[in-house]
């Protein structure tokens, strides 16, 4: 994901980047270590202990200006790129397994799957021309394209990250899929 980001959103373009499901925050810290403006990086996670750990990691690496927010991406308002300014959208959203985790959560009270609410939230959070890069170990590239690449969402397939493949039983596959989408 880092190499893709470096190629598609170089640090000198000063993008606003939201890491959805940041966990220990290592992705945002790694971006800062590669020249991205830490004040434009935000890690989001619904787990307060994860956010506390992410802050400790960032502070330990001397990046205290990376923002970490405890928030439920599906059920709460997506945070603004600039704290206190409403209406802002993100240049780049990153997902390293959050969609996979949400897919395991079942159905909501209205009978719809919770994961079906994720793609519209992604589209809503991106500015026009913004990108969403997702890495999944549970969904194929085609399944991700079907879930996210639709005219209704305003997201179109942009590119993919090539991962090592394996062959079993006459079929080839990959352990994970990384796909990027662009907001129209």
PDB file of C-alpha atoms in Angstrom:
ATOM      1  CA  UNK A   1       0.000   0.000   0.000  1.00  0.00           C
ATOM      2  CA  UNK A   2       2.870   2.355   0.752  1.00  0.00           C
ATOM      3  CA  UNK A   3       4.436   1.987  -2.703  1.00  0.00           C
ATOM      4  CA  UNK A   4       1.063   2.489  -4.405  1.00  0.00           C
ATOM      5  CA  UNK A   5       0.470   5.619  -2.313  1.00  0.00           C
ATOM      6  CA  UNK A   6       3.938   6.974  -3.091  1.00  0.00           C
ATOM      7  CA  UNK A   7       3.307   6.475  -6.819  1.00  0.00           C
ATOM      8  CA  UNK A   8      -0.276   7.783  -6.944  1.00  0.00           C
ATOM      9  CA  UNK A   9      -0.256  10.436  -4.209  1.00  0.00           C
ATOM     10  CA  UNK A  10       3.338  11.647  -3.796  1.00  0.00           C
ATOM     11  CA  UNK A  11       4.076  13.321  -0.473  1.00  0.00           C
ATOM     12  CA  UNK A  12       4.786  16.652  -2.185  1.00  0.00           C
ATOM     13  CA  UNK A  13       1.117  16.851  -3.265  1.00  0.00           C
ATOM     14  CA  UNK A  14       0.230  17.127   0.473  1.00  0.00           C
ATOM     15  CA  UNK A  15      -2.857  14.901   0.369  1.00  0.00           C
ATOM     16  CA  UNK A  16      -5.282  14.474   3.242  1.00  0.00           C
ATOM     17  CA  UNK A  17      -5.223  10.745   4.044  1.00  0.00           C
ATOM     18  CA  UNK A  18      -7.629   8.792   6.258  1.00  0.00           C
ATOM     19  CA  UNK A  19      -6.587   5.317   7.411  1.00  0.00           C
ATOM     20  CA  UNK A  20      -9.843   3.480   8.166  1.00  0.00           C
ATOM     21  CA  UNK A  21      -9.369   0.890  10.910  1.00  0.00           C
ATOM     22  CA  UNK A  22      -5.909   2.190  11.764  1.00  0.00           C
ATOM     23  CA  UNK A  23      -5.216  -0.343  14.526  1.00  0.00           C
ATOM     24  CA  UNK A  24      -1.758   0.445  15.923  1.00  0.00           C
ATOM     25  CA  UNK A  25      -1.374   3.370  13.496  1.00  0.00           C
ATOM     26  CA  UNK A  26       1.717   2.005  11.796  1.00  0.00           C
ATOM     27  CA  UNK A  27       0.414   2.932   8.323  1.00  0.00           C
ATOM     28  CA  UNK A  28       0.054   6.616   9.192  1.00  0.00           C
ATOM     29  CA  UNK A  29       3.449   6.630  10.917  1.00  0.00           C
ATOM     30  CA  UNK A  30       5.043   4.942   7.896  1.00  0.00           C
ATOM     31  CA  UNK A  31       3.501   7.569   5.619  1.00  0.00           C
ATOM     32  CA  UNK A  32       4.939  10.330   7.830  1.00  0.00           C
ATOM     33  CA  UNK A  33       8.347   8.629   7.760  1.00  0.00           C
ATOM     34  CA  UNK A  34       8.135   8.717   3.958  1.00  0.00           C
ATOM     35  CA  UNK A  35       7.608  12.470   3.778  1.00  0.00           C
ATOM     36  CA  UNK A  36       3.851  12.901   4.151  1.00  0.00           C
ATOM     37  CA  UNK A  37       2.745  15.853   6.262  1.00  0.00           C
ATOM     38  CA  UNK A  38       1.768  14.290   9.617  1.00  0.00           C
ATOM     39  CA  UNK A  39      -0.845  16.996  10.208  1.00  0.00           C
ATOM     40  CA  UNK A  40      -2.704  15.733   7.111  1.00  0.00           C
ATOM     41  CA  UNK A  41      -2.788  12.108   8.282  1.00  0.00           C
ATOM     42  CA  UNK A  42      -5.649  10.706  10.343  1.00  0.00           C
ATOM     43  CA  UNK A  43      -6.100   7.222  11.743  1.00  0.00           C
ATOM     44  CA  UNK A  44      -9.641   6.137  12.567  1.00  0.00           C
ATOM     45  CA  UNK A  45     -10.662   3.109  14.630  1.00  0.00           C
ATOM     46  CA  UNK A  46     -13.694   2.171  16.715  1.00  0.00           C
ATOM     47  CA  UNK A  47     -11.409   0.623  19.344  1.00  0.00           C
ATOM     48  CA  UNK A  48     -10.251   3.080  21.994  1.00  0.00           C
ATOM     49  CA  UNK A  49      -7.334   0.815  23.069  1.00  0.00           C
ATOM     50  CA  UNK A  50      -6.148   0.720  19.429  1.00  0.00           C
ATOM     51  CA  UNK A  51      -6.238   4.504  19.214  1.00  0.00           C
ATOM     52  CA  UNK A  52      -4.314   4.817  22.486  1.00  0.00           C
ATOM     53  CA  UNK A  53      -1.686   2.437  21.107  1.00  0.00           C
ATOM     54  CA  UNK A  54      -1.547   4.326  17.789  1.00  0.00           C
ATOM     55  CA  UNK A  55      -0.965   7.610  19.619  1.00  0.00           C
ATOM     56  CA  UNK A  56       1.801   6.006  21.683  1.00  0.00           C
ATOM     57  CA  UNK A  57       3.464   4.623  18.537  1.00  0.00           C
ATOM     58  CA  UNK A  58       3.243   7.989  16.737  1.00  0.00           C
ATOM     59  CA  UNK A  59       4.536   9.908  19.757  1.00  0.00           C
ATOM     60  CA  UNK A  60       7.367   7.401  20.187  1.00  0.00           C
ATOM     61  CA  UNK A  61       8.384   8.001  16.577  1.00  0.00           C
ATOM     62  CA  UNK A  62       8.083  11.768  17.097  1.00  0.00           C
ATOM     63  CA  UNK A  63       4.925  12.327  15.026  1.00  0.00           C
ATOM     64  CA  UNK A  64       2.534  13.782  17.616  1.00  0.00           C
ATOM     65  CA  UNK A  65       0.646  15.794  14.965  1.00  0.00           C
ATOM     66  CA  UNK A  66      -0.871  12.672  13.377  1.00  0.00           C
ATOM     67  CA  UNK A  67      -4.506  12.694  14.502  1.00  0.00           C
ATOM     68  CA  UNK A  68      -6.097   9.510  15.807  1.00  0.00           C
ATOM     69  CA  UNK A  69      -9.842   9.386  16.327  1.00  0.00           C
ATOM     70  CA  UNK A  70     -12.061   6.853  18.070  1.00  0.00           C
ATOM     71  CA  UNK A  71     -15.031   6.522  15.725  1.00  0.00           C
ATOM     72  CA  UNK A  72     -17.281   3.921  14.125  1.00  0.00           C
ATOM     73  CA  UNK A  73     -16.866   4.500  10.382  1.00  0.00           C
ATOM     74  CA  UNK A  74     -20.216   2.878   9.554  1.00  0.00           C
ATOM     75  CA  UNK A  75     -22.426   4.477  12.194  1.00  0.00           C
ATOM     76  CA  UNK A  76     -20.871   7.871  12.843  1.00  0.00           C
ATOM     77  CA  UNK A  77     -20.101  10.948  10.777  1.00  0.00           C
ATOM     78  CA  UNK A  78     -16.789  10.633   8.960  1.00  0.00           C
ATOM     79  CA  UNK A  79     -14.298  13.101  10.469  1.00  0.00           C
ATOM     80  CA  UNK A  80     -13.216  16.144   8.483  1.00  0.00           C
ATOM     81  CA  UNK A  81      -9.690  16.367   7.054  1.00  0.00           C
ATOM     82  CA  UNK A  82      -9.216  19.688   8.849  1.00  0.00           C
ATOM     83  CA  UNK A  83     -10.476  19.608  12.404  1.00  0.00           C
ATOM     84  CA  UNK A  84     -13.280  22.118  12.907  1.00  0.00           C
ATOM     85  CA  UNK A  85     -13.917  22.741   9.190  1.00  0.00           C
ATOM     86  CA  UNK A  86     -17.106  21.151   7.943  1.00  0.00           C
ATOM     87  CA  UNK A  87     -17.751  19.957   4.427  1.00  0.00           C
ATOM     88  CA  UNK A  88     -14.229  18.725   3.772  1.00  0.00           C
ATOM     89  CA  UNK A  89     -13.561  15.525   1.898  1.00  0.00           C
ATOM     90  CA  UNK A  90     -10.527  13.243   1.793  1.00  0.00           C
ATOM     91  CA  UNK A  91      -7.962  12.860  -0.990  1.00  0.00           C
ATOM     92  CA  UNK A  92      -7.181   9.253  -0.100  1.00  0.00           C
ATOM     93  CA  UNK A  93      -8.816   6.578   2.042  1.00  0.00           C
ATOM     94  CA  UNK A  94      -6.883   3.446   3.006  1.00  0.00           C
ATOM     95  CA  UNK A  95      -8.343   0.138   4.212  1.00  0.00           C
ATOM     96  CA  UNK A  96      -6.101  -2.734   5.269  1.00  0.00           C
ATOM     97  CA  UNK A  97      -8.764  -5.186   6.449  1.00  0.00           C
ATOM     98  CA  UNK A  98     -11.586  -3.130   7.921  1.00  0.00           C
ATOM     99  CA  UNK A  99     -14.019  -4.105   5.164  1.00  0.00           C
ATOM    100  CA  UNK A 100     -13.138  -7.751   5.845  1.00  0.00           C
ATOM    101  CA  UNK A 101     -13.839  -7.349   9.564  1.00  0.00           C
ATOM    102  CA  UNK A 102     -17.143  -5.554   8.975  1.00  0.00           C
ATOM    103  CA  UNK A 103     -18.214  -8.302   6.550  1.00  0.00           C
ATOM    104  CA  UNK A 104     -18.099 -10.751   9.462  1.00  0.00           C
ATOM    105  CA  UNK A 105     -20.518  -8.676  11.540  1.00  0.00           C
ATOM    106  CA  UNK A 106     -23.813  -9.923  10.125  1.00  0.00           C
ATOM    107  CA  UNK A 107     -27.004  -7.905   9.739  1.00  0.00           C
ATOM    108  CA  UNK A 108     -28.265  -4.696  11.273  1.00  0.00           C
ATOM    109  CA  UNK A 109     -31.673  -4.150  12.870  1.00  0.00           C
ATOM    110  CA  UNK A 110     -33.203  -3.285   9.488  1.00  0.00           C
ATOM    111  CA  UNK A 111     -32.218  -6.704   8.091  1.00  0.00           C
ATOM    112  CA  UNK A 112     -29.535  -5.414   5.714  1.00  0.00           C
ATOM    113  CA  UNK A 113     -25.939  -6.505   6.022  1.00  0.00           C
ATOM    114  CA  UNK A 114     -23.792  -4.010   7.871  1.00  0.00           C
ATOM    115  CA  UNK A 115     -21.068  -4.351   5.255  1.00  0.00           C
ATOM    116  CA  UNK A 116     -23.455  -3.049   2.559  1.00  0.00           C
ATOM    117  CA  UNK A 117     -23.304   0.367   4.263  1.00  0.00           C
ATOM    118  CA  UNK A 118     -19.512   0.565   3.906  1.00  0.00           C
ATOM    119  CA  UNK A 119     -19.126   1.394   0.159  1.00  0.00           C
ATOM    120  CA  UNK A 120     -21.533   4.382   0.308  1.00  0.00           C
ATOM    121  CA  UNK A 121     -19.647   5.744   3.344  1.00  0.00           C
ATOM    122  CA  UNK A 122     -16.382   5.499   1.395  1.00  0.00           C
ATOM    123  CA  UNK A 123     -17.895   7.344  -1.570  1.00  0.00           C
ATOM    124  CA  UNK A 124     -19.350  10.014   0.723  1.00  0.00           C
ATOM    125  CA  UNK A 125     -15.991  10.658   2.408  1.00  0.00           C
ATOM    126  CA  UNK A 126     -13.964  11.098  -0.803  1.00  0.00           C
ATOM    127  CA  UNK A 127     -13.625  14.347  -2.682  1.00  0.00           C
ATOM    128  CA  UNK A 128     -14.044  14.368  -6.450  1.00  0.00           C
ATOM    129  CA  UNK A 129     -10.873  12.881  -7.916  1.00  0.00           C
ATOM    130  CA  UNK A 130     -10.040  11.255  -4.573  1.00  0.00           C
ATOM    131  CA  UNK A 131      -8.998   7.632  -4.291  1.00  0.00           C
ATOM    132  CA  UNK A 132      -9.815   4.617  -2.142  1.00  0.00           C
ATOM    133  CA  UNK A 133      -7.262   1.818  -1.799  1.00  0.00           C
ATOM    134  CA  UNK A 134      -8.430  -1.398  -0.175  1.00  0.00           C
ATOM    135  CA  UNK A 135      -6.533  -4.561   0.671  1.00  0.00           C
ATOM    136  CA  UNK A 136      -8.677  -7.594   1.425  1.00  0.00           C
ATOM    137  CA  UNK A 137      -7.851 -11.166   2.329  1.00  0.00           C
ATOM    138  CA  UNK A 138     -11.519 -12.243   2.237  1.00  0.00           C
ATOM    139  CA  UNK A 139     -12.698 -10.796  -1.084  1.00  0.00           C
ATOM    140  CA  UNK A 140     -11.392 -11.286  -4.608  1.00  0.00           C
ATOM    141  CA  UNK A 141     -10.531  -8.416  -6.897  1.00  0.00           C
ATOM    142  CA  UNK A 142     -13.746  -9.021  -8.833  1.00  0.00           C
ATOM    143  CA  UNK A 143     -15.847  -8.987  -5.653  1.00  0.00           C
ATOM    144  CA  UNK A 144     -14.259  -5.696  -4.600  1.00  0.00           C
ATOM    145  CA  UNK A 145     -14.906  -4.207  -8.041  1.00  0.00           C
ATOM    146  CA  UNK A 146     -18.539  -5.288  -7.771  1.00  0.00           C
ATOM    147  CA  UNK A 147     -18.945  -3.823  -4.268  1.00  0.00           C
ATOM    148  CA  UNK A 148     -17.221  -0.475  -4.857  1.00  0.00           C
ATOM    149  CA  UNK A 149     -17.033   0.225  -8.593  1.00  0.00           C
ATOM    150  CA  UNK A 150     -20.501   1.420  -9.479  1.00  0.00           C
ATOM    151  CA  UNK A 151     -22.004   4.507 -11.114  1.00  0.00           C
ATOM    152  CA  UNK A 152     -24.367   4.912  -8.133  1.00  0.00           C
ATOM    153  CA  UNK A 153     -21.380   5.399  -5.821  1.00  0.00           C
ATOM    154  CA  UNK A 154     -19.418   7.473  -8.326  1.00  0.00           C
ATOM    155  CA  UNK A 155     -16.402   5.186  -7.904  1.00  0.00           C
ATOM    156  CA  UNK A 156     -14.553   3.649 -10.825  1.00  0.00           C
ATOM    157  CA  UNK A 157     -11.785   1.077 -10.906  1.00  0.00           C
ATOM    158  CA  UNK A 158      -8.366   2.732 -11.059  1.00  0.00           C
ATOM    159  CA  UNK A 159      -5.682   0.096 -10.536  1.00  0.00           C
ATOM    160  CA  UNK A 160      -4.576  -2.904  -8.547  1.00  0.00           C
ATOM    161  CA  UNK A 161      -1.519  -4.003  -6.627  1.00  0.00           C
ATOM    162  CA  UNK A 162      -0.052  -7.233  -7.935  1.00  0.00           C
ATOM    163  CA  UNK A 163       0.445  -9.835  -5.209  1.00  0.00           C
ATOM    164  CA  UNK A 164       2.129 -13.248  -5.451  1.00  0.00           C
ATOM    165  CA  UNK A 165      -0.175 -15.955  -6.806  1.00  0.00           C
ATOM    166  CA  UNK A 166      -0.500 -19.659  -6.134  1.00  0.00           C
ATOM    167  CA  UNK A 167      -2.132 -22.532  -7.999  1.00  0.00           C
ATOM    168  CA  UNK A 168      -4.202 -25.236  -6.370  1.00  0.00           C
ATOM    169  CA  UNK A 169      -6.548 -27.708  -8.017  1.00  0.00           C
ATOM    170  CA  UNK A 170      -5.938 -26.161 -11.421  1.00  0.00           C
ATOM    171  CA  UNK A 171      -6.999 -22.678 -10.302  1.00  0.00           C
ATOM    172  CA  UNK A 172      -4.762 -19.702  -9.646  1.00  0.00           C
ATOM    173  CA  UNK A 173      -5.348 -17.127  -6.980  1.00  0.00           C
ATOM    174  CA  UNK A 174      -3.788 -14.695  -4.580  1.00  0.00           C
ATOM    175  CA  UNK A 175      -3.724 -14.595  -0.790  1.00  0.00           C
ATOM    176  CA  UNK A 176      -5.111 -11.047  -0.876  1.00  0.00           C
ATOM    177  CA  UNK A 177      -6.438  -8.428  -3.253  1.00  0.00           C
ATOM    178  CA  UNK A 178      -5.542  -4.744  -3.331  1.00  0.00           C
ATOM    179  CA  UNK A 179      -7.706  -2.557  -5.530  1.00  0.00           C
ATOM    180  CA  UNK A 180      -7.917   1.215  -5.991  1.00  0.00           C
ATOM    181  CA  UNK A 181     -11.002   3.189  -6.974  1.00  0.00           C
ATOM    182  CA  UNK A 182     -11.300   6.811  -8.048  1.00  0.00           C
ATOM    183  CA  UNK A 183     -14.199   9.122  -7.181  1.00  0.00           C
ATOM    184  CA  UNK A 184     -15.721  10.798 -10.244  1.00  0.00           C
TER     185      UNK A 184
END
